[in-house]
mmCIF file of C-alpha atoms and ligand atoms in Angstrom:
data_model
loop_
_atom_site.group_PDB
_atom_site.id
_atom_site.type_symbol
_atom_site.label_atom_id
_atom_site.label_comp_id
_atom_site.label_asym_id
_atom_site.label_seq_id
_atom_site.Cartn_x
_atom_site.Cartn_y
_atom_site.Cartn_z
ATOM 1 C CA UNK A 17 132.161 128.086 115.095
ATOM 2 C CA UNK A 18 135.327 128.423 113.225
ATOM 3 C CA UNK A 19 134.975 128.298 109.243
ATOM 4 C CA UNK A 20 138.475 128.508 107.947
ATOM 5 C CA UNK A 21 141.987 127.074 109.275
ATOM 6 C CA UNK A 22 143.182 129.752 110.939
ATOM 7 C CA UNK A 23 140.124 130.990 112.455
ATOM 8 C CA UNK A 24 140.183 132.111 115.976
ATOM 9 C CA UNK A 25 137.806 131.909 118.968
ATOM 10 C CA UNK A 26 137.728 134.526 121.688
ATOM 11 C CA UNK A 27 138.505 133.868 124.867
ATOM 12 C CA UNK A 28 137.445 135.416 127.989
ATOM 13 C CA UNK A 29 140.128 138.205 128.212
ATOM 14 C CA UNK A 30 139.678 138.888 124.922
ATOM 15 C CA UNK A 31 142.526 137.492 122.820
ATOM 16 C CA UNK A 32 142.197 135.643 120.345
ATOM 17 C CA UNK A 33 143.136 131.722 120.102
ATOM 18 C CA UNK A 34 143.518 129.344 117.106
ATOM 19 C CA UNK A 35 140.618 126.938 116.854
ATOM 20 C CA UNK A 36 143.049 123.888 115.664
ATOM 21 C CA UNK A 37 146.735 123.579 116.700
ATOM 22 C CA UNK A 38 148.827 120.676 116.726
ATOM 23 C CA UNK A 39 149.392 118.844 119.519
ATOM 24 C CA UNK A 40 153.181 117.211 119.953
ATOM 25 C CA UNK A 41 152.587 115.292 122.928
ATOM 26 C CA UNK A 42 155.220 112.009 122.116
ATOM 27 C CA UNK A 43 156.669 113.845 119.486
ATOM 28 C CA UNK A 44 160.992 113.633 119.960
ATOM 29 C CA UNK A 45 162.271 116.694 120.618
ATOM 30 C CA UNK A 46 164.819 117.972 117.583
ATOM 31 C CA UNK A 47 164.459 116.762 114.203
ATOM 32 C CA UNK A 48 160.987 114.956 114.367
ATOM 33 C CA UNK A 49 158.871 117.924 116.366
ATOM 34 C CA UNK A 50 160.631 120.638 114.069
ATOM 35 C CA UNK A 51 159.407 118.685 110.937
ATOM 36 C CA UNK A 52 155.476 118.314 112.239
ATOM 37 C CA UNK A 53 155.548 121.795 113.552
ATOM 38 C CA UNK A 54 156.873 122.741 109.702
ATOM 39 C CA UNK A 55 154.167 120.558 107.939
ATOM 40 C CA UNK A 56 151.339 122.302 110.412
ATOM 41 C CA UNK A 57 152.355 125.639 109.847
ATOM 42 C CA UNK A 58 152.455 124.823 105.797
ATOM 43 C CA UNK A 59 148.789 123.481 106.405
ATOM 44 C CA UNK A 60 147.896 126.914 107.417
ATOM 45 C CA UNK A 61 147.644 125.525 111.206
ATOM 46 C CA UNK A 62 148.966 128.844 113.862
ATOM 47 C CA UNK A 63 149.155 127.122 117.133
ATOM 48 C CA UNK A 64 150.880 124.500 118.704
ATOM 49 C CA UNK A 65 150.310 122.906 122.244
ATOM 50 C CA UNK A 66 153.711 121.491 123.990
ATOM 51 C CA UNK A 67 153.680 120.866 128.095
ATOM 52 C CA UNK A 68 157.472 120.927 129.647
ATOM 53 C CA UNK A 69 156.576 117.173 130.960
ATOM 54 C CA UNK A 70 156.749 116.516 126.835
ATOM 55 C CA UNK A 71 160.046 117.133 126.449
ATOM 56 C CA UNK A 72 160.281 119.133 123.217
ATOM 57 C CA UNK A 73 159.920 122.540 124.254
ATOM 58 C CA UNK A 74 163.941 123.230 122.839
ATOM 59 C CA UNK A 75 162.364 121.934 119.448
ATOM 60 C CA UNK A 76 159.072 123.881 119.073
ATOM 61 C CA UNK A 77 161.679 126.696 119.802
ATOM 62 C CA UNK A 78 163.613 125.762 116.930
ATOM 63 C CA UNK A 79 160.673 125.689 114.995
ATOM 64 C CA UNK A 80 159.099 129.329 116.123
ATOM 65 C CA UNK A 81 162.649 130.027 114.725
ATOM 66 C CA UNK A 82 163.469 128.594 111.820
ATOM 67 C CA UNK A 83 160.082 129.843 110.285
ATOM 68 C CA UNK A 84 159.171 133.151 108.273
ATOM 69 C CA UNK A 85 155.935 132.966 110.109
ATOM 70 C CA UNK A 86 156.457 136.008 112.612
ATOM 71 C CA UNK A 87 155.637 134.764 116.559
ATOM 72 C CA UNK A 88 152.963 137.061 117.369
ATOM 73 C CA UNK A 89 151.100 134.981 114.367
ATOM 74 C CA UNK A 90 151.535 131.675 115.914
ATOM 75 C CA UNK A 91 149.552 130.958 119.307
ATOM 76 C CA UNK A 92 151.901 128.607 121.666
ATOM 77 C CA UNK A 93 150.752 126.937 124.331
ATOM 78 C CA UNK A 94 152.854 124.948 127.239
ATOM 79 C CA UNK A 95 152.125 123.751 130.601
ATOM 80 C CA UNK A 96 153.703 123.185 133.823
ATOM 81 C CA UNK A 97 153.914 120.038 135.051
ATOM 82 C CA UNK A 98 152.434 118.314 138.690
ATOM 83 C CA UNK A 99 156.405 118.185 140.332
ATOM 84 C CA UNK A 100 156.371 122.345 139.694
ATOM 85 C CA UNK A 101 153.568 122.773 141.480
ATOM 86 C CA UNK A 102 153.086 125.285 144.234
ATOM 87 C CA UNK A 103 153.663 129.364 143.848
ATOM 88 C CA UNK A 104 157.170 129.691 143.695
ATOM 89 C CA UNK A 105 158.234 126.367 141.989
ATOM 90 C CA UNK A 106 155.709 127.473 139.312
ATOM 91 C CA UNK A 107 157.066 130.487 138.552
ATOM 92 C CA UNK A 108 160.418 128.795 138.433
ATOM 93 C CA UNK A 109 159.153 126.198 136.197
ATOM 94 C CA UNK A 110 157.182 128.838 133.694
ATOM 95 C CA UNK A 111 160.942 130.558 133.343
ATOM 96 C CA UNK A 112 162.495 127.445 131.927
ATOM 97 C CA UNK A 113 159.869 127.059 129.632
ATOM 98 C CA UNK A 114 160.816 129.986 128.044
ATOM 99 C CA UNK A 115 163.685 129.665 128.397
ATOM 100 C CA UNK A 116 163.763 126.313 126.450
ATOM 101 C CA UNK A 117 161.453 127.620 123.848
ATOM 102 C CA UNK A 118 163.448 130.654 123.758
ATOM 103 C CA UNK A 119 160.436 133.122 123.769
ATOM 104 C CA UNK A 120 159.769 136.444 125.984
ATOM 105 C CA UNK A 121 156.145 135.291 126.385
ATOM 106 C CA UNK A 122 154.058 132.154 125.863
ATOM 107 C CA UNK A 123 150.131 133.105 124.916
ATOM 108 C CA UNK A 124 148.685 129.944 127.084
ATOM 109 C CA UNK A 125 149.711 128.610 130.170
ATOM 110 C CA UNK A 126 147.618 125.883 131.661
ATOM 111 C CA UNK A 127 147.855 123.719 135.044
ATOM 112 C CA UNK A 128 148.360 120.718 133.828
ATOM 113 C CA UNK A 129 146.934 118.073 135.826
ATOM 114 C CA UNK A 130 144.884 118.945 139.565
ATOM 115 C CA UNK A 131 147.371 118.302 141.813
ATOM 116 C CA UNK A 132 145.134 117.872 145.328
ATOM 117 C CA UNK A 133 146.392 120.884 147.507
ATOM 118 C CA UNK A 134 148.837 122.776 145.129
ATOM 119 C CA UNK A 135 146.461 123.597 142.168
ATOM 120 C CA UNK A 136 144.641 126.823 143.821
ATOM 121 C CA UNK A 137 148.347 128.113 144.785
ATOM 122 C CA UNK A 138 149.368 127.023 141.398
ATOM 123 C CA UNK A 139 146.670 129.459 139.913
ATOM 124 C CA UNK A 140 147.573 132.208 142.344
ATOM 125 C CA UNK A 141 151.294 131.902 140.187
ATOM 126 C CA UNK A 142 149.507 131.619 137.115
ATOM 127 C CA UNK A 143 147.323 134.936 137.429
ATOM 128 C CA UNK A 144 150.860 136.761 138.590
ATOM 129 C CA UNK A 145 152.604 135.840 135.575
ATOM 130 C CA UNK A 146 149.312 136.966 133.653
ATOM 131 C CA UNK A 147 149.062 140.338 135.631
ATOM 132 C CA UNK A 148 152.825 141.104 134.532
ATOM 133 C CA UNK A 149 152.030 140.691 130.798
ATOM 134 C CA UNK A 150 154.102 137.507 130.652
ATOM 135 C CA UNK A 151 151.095 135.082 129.445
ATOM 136 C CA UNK A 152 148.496 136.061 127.269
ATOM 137 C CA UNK A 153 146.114 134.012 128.591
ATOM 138 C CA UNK A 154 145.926 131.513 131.250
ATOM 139 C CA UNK A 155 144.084 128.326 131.977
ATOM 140 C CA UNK A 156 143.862 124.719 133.540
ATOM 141 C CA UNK A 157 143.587 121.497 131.946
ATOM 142 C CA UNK A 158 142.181 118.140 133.208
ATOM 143 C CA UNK A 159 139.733 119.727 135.766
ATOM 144 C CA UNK A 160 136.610 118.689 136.348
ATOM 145 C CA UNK A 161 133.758 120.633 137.442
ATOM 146 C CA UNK A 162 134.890 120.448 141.372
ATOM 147 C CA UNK A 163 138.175 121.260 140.251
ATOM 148 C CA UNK A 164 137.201 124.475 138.042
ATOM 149 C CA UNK A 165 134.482 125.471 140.827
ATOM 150 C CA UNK A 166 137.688 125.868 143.455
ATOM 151 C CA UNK A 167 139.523 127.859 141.256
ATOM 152 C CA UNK A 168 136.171 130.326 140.859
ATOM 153 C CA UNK A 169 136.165 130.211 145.056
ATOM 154 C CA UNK A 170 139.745 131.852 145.283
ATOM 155 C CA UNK A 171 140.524 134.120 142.361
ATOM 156 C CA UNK A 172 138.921 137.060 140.182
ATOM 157 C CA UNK A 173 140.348 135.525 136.996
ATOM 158 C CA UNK A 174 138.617 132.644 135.142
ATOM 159 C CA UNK A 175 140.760 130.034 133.401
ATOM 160 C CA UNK A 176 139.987 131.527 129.902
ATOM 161 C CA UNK A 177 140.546 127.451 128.738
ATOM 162 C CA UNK A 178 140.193 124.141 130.032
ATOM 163 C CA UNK A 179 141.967 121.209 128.517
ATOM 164 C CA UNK A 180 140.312 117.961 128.877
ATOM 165 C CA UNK A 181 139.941 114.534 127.476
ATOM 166 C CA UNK A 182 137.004 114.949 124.995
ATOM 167 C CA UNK A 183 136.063 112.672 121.691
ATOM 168 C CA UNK A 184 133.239 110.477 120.606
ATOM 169 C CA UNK A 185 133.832 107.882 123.661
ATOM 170 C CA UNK A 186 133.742 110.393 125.871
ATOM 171 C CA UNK A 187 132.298 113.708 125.564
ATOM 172 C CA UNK A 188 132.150 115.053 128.342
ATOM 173 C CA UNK A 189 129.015 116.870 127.912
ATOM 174 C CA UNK A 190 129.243 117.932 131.733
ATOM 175 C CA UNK A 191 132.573 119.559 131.723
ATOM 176 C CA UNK A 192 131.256 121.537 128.036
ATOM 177 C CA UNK A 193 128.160 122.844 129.503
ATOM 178 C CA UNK A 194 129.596 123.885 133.077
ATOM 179 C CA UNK A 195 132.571 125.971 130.710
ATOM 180 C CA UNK A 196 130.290 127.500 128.659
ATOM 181 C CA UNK A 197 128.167 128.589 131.310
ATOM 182 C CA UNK A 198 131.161 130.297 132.920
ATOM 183 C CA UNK A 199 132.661 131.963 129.841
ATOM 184 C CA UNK A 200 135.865 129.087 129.644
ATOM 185 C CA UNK A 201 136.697 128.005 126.588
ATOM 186 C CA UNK A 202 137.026 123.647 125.907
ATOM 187 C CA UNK A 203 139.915 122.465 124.427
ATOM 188 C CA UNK A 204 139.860 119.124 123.541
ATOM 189 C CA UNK A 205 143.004 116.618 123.746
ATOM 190 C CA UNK A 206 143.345 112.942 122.261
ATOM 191 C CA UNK A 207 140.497 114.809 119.776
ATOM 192 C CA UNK A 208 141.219 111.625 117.806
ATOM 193 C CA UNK A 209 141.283 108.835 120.774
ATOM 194 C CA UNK A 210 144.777 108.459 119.820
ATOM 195 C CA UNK A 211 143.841 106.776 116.458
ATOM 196 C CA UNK A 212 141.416 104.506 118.165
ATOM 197 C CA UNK A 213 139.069 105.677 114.909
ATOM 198 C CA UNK A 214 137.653 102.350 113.571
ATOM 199 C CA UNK A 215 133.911 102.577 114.701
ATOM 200 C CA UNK A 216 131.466 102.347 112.390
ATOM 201 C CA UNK A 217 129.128 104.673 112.932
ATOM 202 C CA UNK A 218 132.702 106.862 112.359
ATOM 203 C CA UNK A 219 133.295 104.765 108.812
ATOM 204 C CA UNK A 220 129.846 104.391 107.762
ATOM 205 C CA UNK A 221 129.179 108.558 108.151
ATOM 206 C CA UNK A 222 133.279 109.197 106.562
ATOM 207 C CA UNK A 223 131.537 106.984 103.153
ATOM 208 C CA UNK A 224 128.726 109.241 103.251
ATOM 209 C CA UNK A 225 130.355 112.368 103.550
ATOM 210 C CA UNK A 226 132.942 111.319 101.381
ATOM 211 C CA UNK A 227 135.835 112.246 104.090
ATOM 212 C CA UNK A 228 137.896 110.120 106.730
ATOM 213 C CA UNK A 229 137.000 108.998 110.088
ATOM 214 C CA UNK A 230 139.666 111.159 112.039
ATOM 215 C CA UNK A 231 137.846 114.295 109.636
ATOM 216 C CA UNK A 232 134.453 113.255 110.829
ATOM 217 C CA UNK A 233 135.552 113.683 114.296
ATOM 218 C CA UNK A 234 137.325 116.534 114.025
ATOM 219 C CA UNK A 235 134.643 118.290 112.125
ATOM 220 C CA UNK A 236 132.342 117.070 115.271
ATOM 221 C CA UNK A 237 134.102 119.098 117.541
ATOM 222 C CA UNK A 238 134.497 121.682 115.681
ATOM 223 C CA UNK A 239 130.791 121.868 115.348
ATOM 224 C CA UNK A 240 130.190 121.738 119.197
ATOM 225 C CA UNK A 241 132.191 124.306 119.939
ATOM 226 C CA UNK A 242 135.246 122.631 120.911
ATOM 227 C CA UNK A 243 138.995 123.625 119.845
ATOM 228 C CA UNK A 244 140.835 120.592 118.577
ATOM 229 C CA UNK A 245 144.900 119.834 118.491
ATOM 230 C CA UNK A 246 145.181 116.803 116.716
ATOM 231 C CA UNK A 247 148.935 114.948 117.075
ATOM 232 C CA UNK A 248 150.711 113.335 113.979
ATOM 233 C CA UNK A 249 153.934 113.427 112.799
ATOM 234 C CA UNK A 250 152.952 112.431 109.558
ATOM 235 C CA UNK A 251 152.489 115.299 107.066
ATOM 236 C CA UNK A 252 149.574 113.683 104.662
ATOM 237 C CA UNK A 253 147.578 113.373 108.489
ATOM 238 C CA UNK A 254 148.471 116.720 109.849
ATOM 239 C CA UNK A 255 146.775 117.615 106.481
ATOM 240 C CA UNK A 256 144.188 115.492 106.399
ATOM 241 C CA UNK A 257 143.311 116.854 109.836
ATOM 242 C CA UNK A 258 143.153 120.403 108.585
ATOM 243 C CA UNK A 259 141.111 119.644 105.463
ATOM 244 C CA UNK A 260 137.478 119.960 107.384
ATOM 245 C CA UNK A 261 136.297 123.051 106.516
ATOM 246 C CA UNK A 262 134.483 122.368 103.089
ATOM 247 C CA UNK A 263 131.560 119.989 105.138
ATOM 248 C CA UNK A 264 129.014 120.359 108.056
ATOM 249 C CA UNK A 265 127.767 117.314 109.487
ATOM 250 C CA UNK A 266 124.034 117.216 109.862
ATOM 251 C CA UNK A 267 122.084 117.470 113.339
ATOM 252 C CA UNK A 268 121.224 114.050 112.893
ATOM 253 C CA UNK A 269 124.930 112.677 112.315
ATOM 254 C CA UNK A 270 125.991 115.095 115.439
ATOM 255 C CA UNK A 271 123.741 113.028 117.073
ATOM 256 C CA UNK A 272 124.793 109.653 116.019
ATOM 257 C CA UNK A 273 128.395 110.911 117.385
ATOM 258 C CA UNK A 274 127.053 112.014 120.459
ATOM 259 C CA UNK A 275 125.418 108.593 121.389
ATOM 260 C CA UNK A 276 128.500 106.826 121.017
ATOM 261 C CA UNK A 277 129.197 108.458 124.472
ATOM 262 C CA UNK A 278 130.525 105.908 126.732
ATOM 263 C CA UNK A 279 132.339 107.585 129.741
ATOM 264 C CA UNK A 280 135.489 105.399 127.906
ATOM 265 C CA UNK A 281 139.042 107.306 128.897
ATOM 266 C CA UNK A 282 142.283 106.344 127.415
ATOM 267 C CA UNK A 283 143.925 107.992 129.720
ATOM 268 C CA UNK A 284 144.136 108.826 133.069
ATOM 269 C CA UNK A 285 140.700 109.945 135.234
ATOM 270 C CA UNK A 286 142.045 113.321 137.369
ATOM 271 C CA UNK A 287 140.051 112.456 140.261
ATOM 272 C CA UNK A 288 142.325 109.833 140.247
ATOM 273 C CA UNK A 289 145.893 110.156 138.985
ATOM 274 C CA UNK A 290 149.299 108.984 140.632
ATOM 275 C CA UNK A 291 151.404 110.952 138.781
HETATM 276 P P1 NDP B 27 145.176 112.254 119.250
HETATM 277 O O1 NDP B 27 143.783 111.918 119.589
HETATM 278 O O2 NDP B 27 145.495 113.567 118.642
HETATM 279 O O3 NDP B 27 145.702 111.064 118.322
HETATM 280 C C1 NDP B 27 147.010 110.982 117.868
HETATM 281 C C2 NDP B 27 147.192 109.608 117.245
HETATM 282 O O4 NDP B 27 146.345 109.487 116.112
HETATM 283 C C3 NDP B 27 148.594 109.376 116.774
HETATM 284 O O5 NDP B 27 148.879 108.007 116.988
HETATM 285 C C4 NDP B 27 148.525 109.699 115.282
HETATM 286 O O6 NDP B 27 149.468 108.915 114.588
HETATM 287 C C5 NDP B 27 147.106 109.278 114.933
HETATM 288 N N1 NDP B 27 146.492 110.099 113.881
HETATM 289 C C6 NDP B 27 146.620 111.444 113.712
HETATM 290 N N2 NDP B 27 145.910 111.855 112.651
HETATM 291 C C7 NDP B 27 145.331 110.745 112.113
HETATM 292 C C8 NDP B 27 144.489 110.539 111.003
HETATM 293 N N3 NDP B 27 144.116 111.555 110.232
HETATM 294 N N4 NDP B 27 144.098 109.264 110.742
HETATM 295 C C9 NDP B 27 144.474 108.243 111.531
HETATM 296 N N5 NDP B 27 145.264 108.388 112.610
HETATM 297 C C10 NDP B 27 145.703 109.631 112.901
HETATM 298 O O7 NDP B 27 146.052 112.002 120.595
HETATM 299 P P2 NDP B 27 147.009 112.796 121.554
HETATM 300 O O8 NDP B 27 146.968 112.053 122.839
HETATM 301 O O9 NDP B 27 148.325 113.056 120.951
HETATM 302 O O10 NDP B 27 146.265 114.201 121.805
HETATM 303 C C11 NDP B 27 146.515 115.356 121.026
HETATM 304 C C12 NDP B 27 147.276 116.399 121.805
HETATM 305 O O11 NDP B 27 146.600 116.744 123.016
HETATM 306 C C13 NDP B 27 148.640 115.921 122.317
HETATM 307 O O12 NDP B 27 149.602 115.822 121.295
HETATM 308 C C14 NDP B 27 148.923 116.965 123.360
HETATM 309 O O13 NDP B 27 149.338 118.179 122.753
HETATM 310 C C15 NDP B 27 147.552 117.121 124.007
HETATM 311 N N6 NDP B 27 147.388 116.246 125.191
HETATM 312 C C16 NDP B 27 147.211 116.868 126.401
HETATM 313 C C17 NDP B 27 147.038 116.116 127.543
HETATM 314 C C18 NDP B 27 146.829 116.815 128.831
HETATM 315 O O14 NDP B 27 146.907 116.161 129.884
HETATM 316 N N7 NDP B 27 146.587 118.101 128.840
HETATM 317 C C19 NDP B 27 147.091 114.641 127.532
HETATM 318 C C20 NDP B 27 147.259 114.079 126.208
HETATM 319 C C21 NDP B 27 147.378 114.868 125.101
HETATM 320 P P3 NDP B 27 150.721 109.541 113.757
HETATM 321 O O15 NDP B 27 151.393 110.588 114.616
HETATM 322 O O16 NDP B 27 151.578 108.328 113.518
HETATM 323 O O17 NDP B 27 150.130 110.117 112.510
#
């Protein structure tokens, strides 16, 4: 388990990845995603997790840029999106990323969604781009287990990462177990059910501990094993979001989290997406 804020976990190739990053997912593109991405990096946070569908890629770039903090020390993360699916249009697609972000090499590159009979050509893409030393590491996100267990089928290299919905409503305990049983690392977006954080088993264990709700949770996943990218644009939250270090959360509380497991999503289920 990570200890400090820029502690890293190792993934299955080896490298090294940022147990919290910031997530920028509805975060405008320019002004307002170079400002978060300036307030993370002052917190001491080192990675960031953009997707092309978001948007802001020509703003993290900016960012990467306009900071003292040389790349190889901050771990970026992008994704390509369901209409870019498909060998060649994925290779095309990973090209613009760059290109927007204005880098020679991203160090994660994840599926993003399951898209029913592209994502195993999709990977096939993925692992090329990895072979040539243009990705550090590569790796899906909203798979489930059938998903994940296709991708095993048809290629020698396991997603080093899987992306998922994961938080107190839903913990997918399934997903975590299968992952760590196959060396893949769980990476957990809406870590905060996008703010949904007024439960009180959340409030009543933040006035124990003396912390916030959104730290409780955070600190939760932390202590399962589970790297977090919390979103705000708000520099007191991105923070207050980094400031979980300096508690552990008894087996007992763990346990009070993990029974508020309800299977809840707030967004969509990939066995059945539209998009
Ligand atoms: P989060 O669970 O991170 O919640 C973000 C929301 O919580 C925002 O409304 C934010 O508001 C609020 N918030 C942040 N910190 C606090 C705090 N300390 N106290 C109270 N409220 C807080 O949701 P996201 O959906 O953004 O998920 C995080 C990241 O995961 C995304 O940004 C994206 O990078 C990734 N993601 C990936 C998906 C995928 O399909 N692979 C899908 C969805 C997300 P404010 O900004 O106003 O502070």
């Amino acid at each position: 388990m990570i200890q400090h804020v820029q502690d890293t976990i190792m993934l299955n190739n080896g490298v090294a990845m940022p147990g919290l990053g910031l997530g920028v997912f509805k975060v405008g593109d320019g002004s307002p995603v170079v400002a978060a991405i300036k307030s993370a990096l002052r917190a001491g946070y080192r990675a960031i997790d953009t997707a092309a569908v978001y948007g802001n890629e020509d703003g993290v770039g900016q960012a990467l840029r306009e900071t003292d903090i040389p790349r190889e020390e901050i771990f970026v993360t992008s994704k390509v999106w369901n209409a870019d699916q498909g060998y060649d249009a994925t290779l095309k697609a990973f090209d613009a990323s760059l290109e927007r972000l204005g880098l020679s090499y991203l160090d994660l590159y994840l599926i993003h969604w399951p898209v029913a009979g592209k994502y195993v050509e999709t990977w096939r893409a993925l692992t090329d781009l990895y072979k040539e030393g243009r990705v550090r590491a590569i790796g899906v996100s909203n798979f489930h287990v059938h998903h994940l267990k296709d991708i095993l089928d048809a290629s020698d290299v396991i997603p080093a990462v899987n992306q998922v919905e994961c938080h107190p409503l839903l913990n997918q305990k399934e997903i975590r177990d299968f992952c760590q049983m196959n060396n893949i690392v769980l990476e957990a977006w809406s870590p905060l059910m996008k703010g949904n954080l007024n439960l009180p088993v959340l409030e009543e264990l933040a006035k124990t501990y003396q912390k916030t709700p959104a730290q409780i949770v955070l600190r939760w996943h932390l202590q399962h094993g589970v790297v977090i990218i919390p979103k705000s644009v708000h520099d007191h939250r991105i923070k207050e979001n980094a400031q979980i270090f300096d508690f552990s959360l008894s087996s007992a509380d763990m346990d009070a989290i993990d029974a508020l497991n309800e299977g809840k999503r707030f967004g969509p289920d990939p066995d059945n997406f539209d998009f």
